[in-house]
Amino acid sequence: MSSVSIEERYSAYVEDDRVNSRVYTDPEIFADEMTKIWERGWVYVGHDSEVAEPGDFVTRRIGRQPIIMVRGADGEVRLLLNRCPHRGNTMCQEESGSGSYFRCAYHAWTFNTDGALRAIPFSSGYGPEFDSAALAMSRVPRIAIYRGFVFGSLAVDGPDLAEHLGRSAQYIDRMVDLAPEGRIDLRAGALKTRVHGNWKMVYENVTDGYHPPFLHRSVFADSRSEGLVIGDAYGDNSLITTRDLGRGHTMLDFTATNRVTGGLVFNLGGAVSAGANDEYRQTLARRLGVEKAAALLADGMSNIGIFPNLGLLFQDLRVIEPVSVNETIIYNYPALLVGAPKEINRARLLQEIRSYGPAGCVGPDDHEIYERNQAAFEARLNEWVLLRRGLHRETRTDDGTIVGSASDETTMRGFWHHYRSVMTGV
Amino acid sequence: MSSSTLSHPRDFEAANLEAELTRWVQAEANLLDERRWSDWEALWETDGIYWVPTRPGEYDPEARVSLIYDDRDSIASRVHRISKGLAYAWQPSSEAVRIVQTSDVAAVDGGLVEVQSRFVLVVSSHNRQETFAGRILHQFRKRPKGWGMTLKRVELIGADGRFGNLTTLL
């Protein structure tokens, strides 16, 4: 408990170039975030490929609230509260499944896949005034789907999804347009990791360009050399930039280096044959035209943070689910490209599982650091986390994007600036 | 298979094979417990696959996520990462002990022998203790001396759940 009011805490704890570590440890702040960020704003819930057929459903959370994403018999994707309106039981226990109705285990209230009440046992017990139409499963007030990405908002009013996504939407486009059919598929499933750390560290890390050569030295040094091999990829002469895209969205922009290196810094998924690459290039060109396909492939993917819970990192779609102030679940999905040669998607899948999840060679080092951070955030002698790197050298583009060097903390400043504005309502 | 009612020379051969491969599986577990990483790596054949699926039963590991799906090169990277102390997720080094119980040994096509086991693994790392359990399917190929691993598939209990740190070798 703190004697400082919750509103006063944000201006005291979140400064322009540093934050107080209590933002990662204060349970009252966590509860306040659940309301102001996760229940008022737009949150990524899932992808429409995960509910490809009518009756398919997956269970998710928006903040701490249990949600079912379901494709109804009419083909429409809906977000329902995973809660029986009768006595409050969770309707679906599985992470995914398929069926033609939802039935509560407790008293067998049964609902259509659109959430409407279909039947209850012994309905005469409710008398003649009984209005079954009023007893549907609750729907998430707003749902919006952008290129297959399903977002939900528990608030009836607020900015629409396009306004929320702002300049980040073009990078969803970039990931999806790399698929010859213009669609990604998440049905390869997710790697799931539970970390004892606050969710905000996980989001910040998506576009942290300072840590890779150091924390991930085991990957950078995987030339089997004895010592560290820290290239210039993220150094002072790097072409990589950090970008504050506004509204809390951030980018570690690899576009300029991708154009030079032709893509990945390292490839753990195994080599892709020239034949498969040619076929991929050609199928992509059939939809986009030769010139646009070539430009897209040259630009490649970058790391994108979409506030508050989504990361796009080359082949990886990362979802952040807060559990409590010091516990978070991370989901890593390989985004497979619909219409691409099998070899390309194989390489994406293998790169994903060899990098991320609880047994990869990249993710576990990040997870370790979140837990060490969380432990050190209990320190009171010095409570400050410094975010001033590159403050003196960042620039602003015409559209308002703030641009820093590869290892600058421009992206964290962008996140915290938006965070403070959401939490204080200013 | 039972060794109490041997009546044919082929049964003796099978019993010998079972005993030999049971010892071999124990020896592999001992190498991991004793953290003899390069000796463990040397058990692998060049076409070896180290696979930890996210669900029991067969599925296409190139179309669906697994916790681990390593070819020989990736096994080498994994061992390198652990043995050189480069992985922060592996510091300070974990201590581990395994109990492995072999239940079946059978020759399969291609001159390979399959061994099925159950295991319990206790890992202590960073003053935290974790228990993993499950079933292992080994495939071995005869070498001039001993046996080489072509497959180690580890079906973890709760494989589709959320794990913390799975940097340890299973």
Coordinates of C-alpha atoms in Angstrom, one line a residue, chain A residues 95 187-194 214-215 217-218 221-222 224-226 228 268 329 331 334 336 342 346 349-350 353-354 358-361 364-365 368 371-372, chain B residues 54 60-71 73-74 76-78 80-81 84-92 126 128 160-167:
Chain A
E95 CA -7.9 -23.8 -25.2
R187 CA -2.8 -22.9 -36.9
A188 CA 0.7 -24.3 -36.2
G189 CA -0.1 -23.4 -32.6
A190 CA 1.8 -21.4 -29.9
L191 CA 4.8 -21.9 -27.6
K192 CA 3.7 -20.9 -24.1
T193 CA 5.9 -19.6 -21.4
R194 CA 5.1 -18.5 -17.9
F214 CA 24.8 -8.9 -25.1
L215 CA 22.0 -10.9 -23.6
R217 CA 25.5 -13.7 -26.9
S218 CA 24.9 -17.4 -27.1
A221 CA 28.5 -16.4 -30.7
D222 CA 27.2 -19.5 -32.4
R224 CA 31.3 -22.0 -32.3
S225 CA 34.0 -19.6 -31.3
E226 CA 35.1 -19.5 -27.7
L228 CA 32.0 -13.2 -27.9
L268 CA 18.0 -21.0 -37.2
I329 CA 2.2 -15.6 -19.9
Y331 CA 2.6 -16.9 -26.4
P334 CA 4.9 -18.9 -35.9
L336 CA 2.9 -19.2 -41.6
K342 CA 6.3 -25.6 -47.8
R346 CA 9.1 -25.0 -42.6
L349 CA 8.3 -22.8 -38.0
L350 CA 11.8 -24.1 -37.1
I353 CA 10.7 -23.0 -32.1
R354 CA 14.5 -22.9 -32.1
P358 CA 10.6 -22.1 -23.0
A359 CA 13.3 -24.2 -24.8
G360 CA 14.5 -21.8 -27.5
C361 CA 17.9 -20.2 -27.7
P364 CA 14.7 -18.1 -22.3
D365 CA 17.4 -15.6 -21.9
E368 CA 15.5 -15.0 -17.2
E371 CA 12.7 -12.5 -13.5
R372 CA 16.0 -10.9 -12.5
Chain B
T54 CA 3.6 -30.2 -27.6
D60 CA 4.0 -33.4 -38.6
P61 CA 6.8 -31.6 -36.6
E62 CA 7.4 -29.4 -39.7
A63 CA 3.8 -28.1 -39.7
R64 CA 3.0 -27.8 -36.0
V65 CA 4.9 -26.3 -33.1
S66 CA 7.0 -28.4 -30.8
L67 CA 8.9 -27.4 -27.7
I68 CA 12.0 -28.7 -29.3
Y69 CA 12.6 -30.0 -32.8
D70 CA 16.4 -30.2 -33.4
D71 CA 18.4 -31.7 -36.2
D73 CA 23.2 -29.0 -36.2
S74 CA 20.7 -27.6 -33.8
A76 CA 25.2 -29.0 -31.6
S77 CA 24.1 -25.4 -31.1
R78 CA 22.1 -26.3 -28.0
H80 CA 27.4 -25.3 -27.4
R81 CA 25.1 -22.8 -25.7
K84 CA 30.1 -22.7 -22.9
G85 CA 28.1 -21.0 -20.2
L86 CA 26.8 -18.4 -22.7
A87 CA 23.2 -18.9 -21.9
Y88 CA 22.0 -16.7 -19.1
A89 CA 19.0 -18.9 -18.7
W90 CA 21.5 -21.6 -17.7
Q91 CA 23.4 -19.7 -15.1
P92 CA 24.2 -20.9 -12.5
H126 CA 18.6 -20.8 -9.1
R128 CA 14.2 -23.5 -7.6
D160 CA 0.7 -28.3 -24.1
G161 CA 0.8 -26.2 -20.9
R162 CA 2.9 -23.3 -19.9
F163 CA 6.5 -23.9 -18.9
G164 CA 9.0 -21.7 -17.2
N165 CA 12.6 -22.5 -18.1
L166 CA 13.1 -25.6 -20.3
T167 CA 16.7 -24.9 -21.1

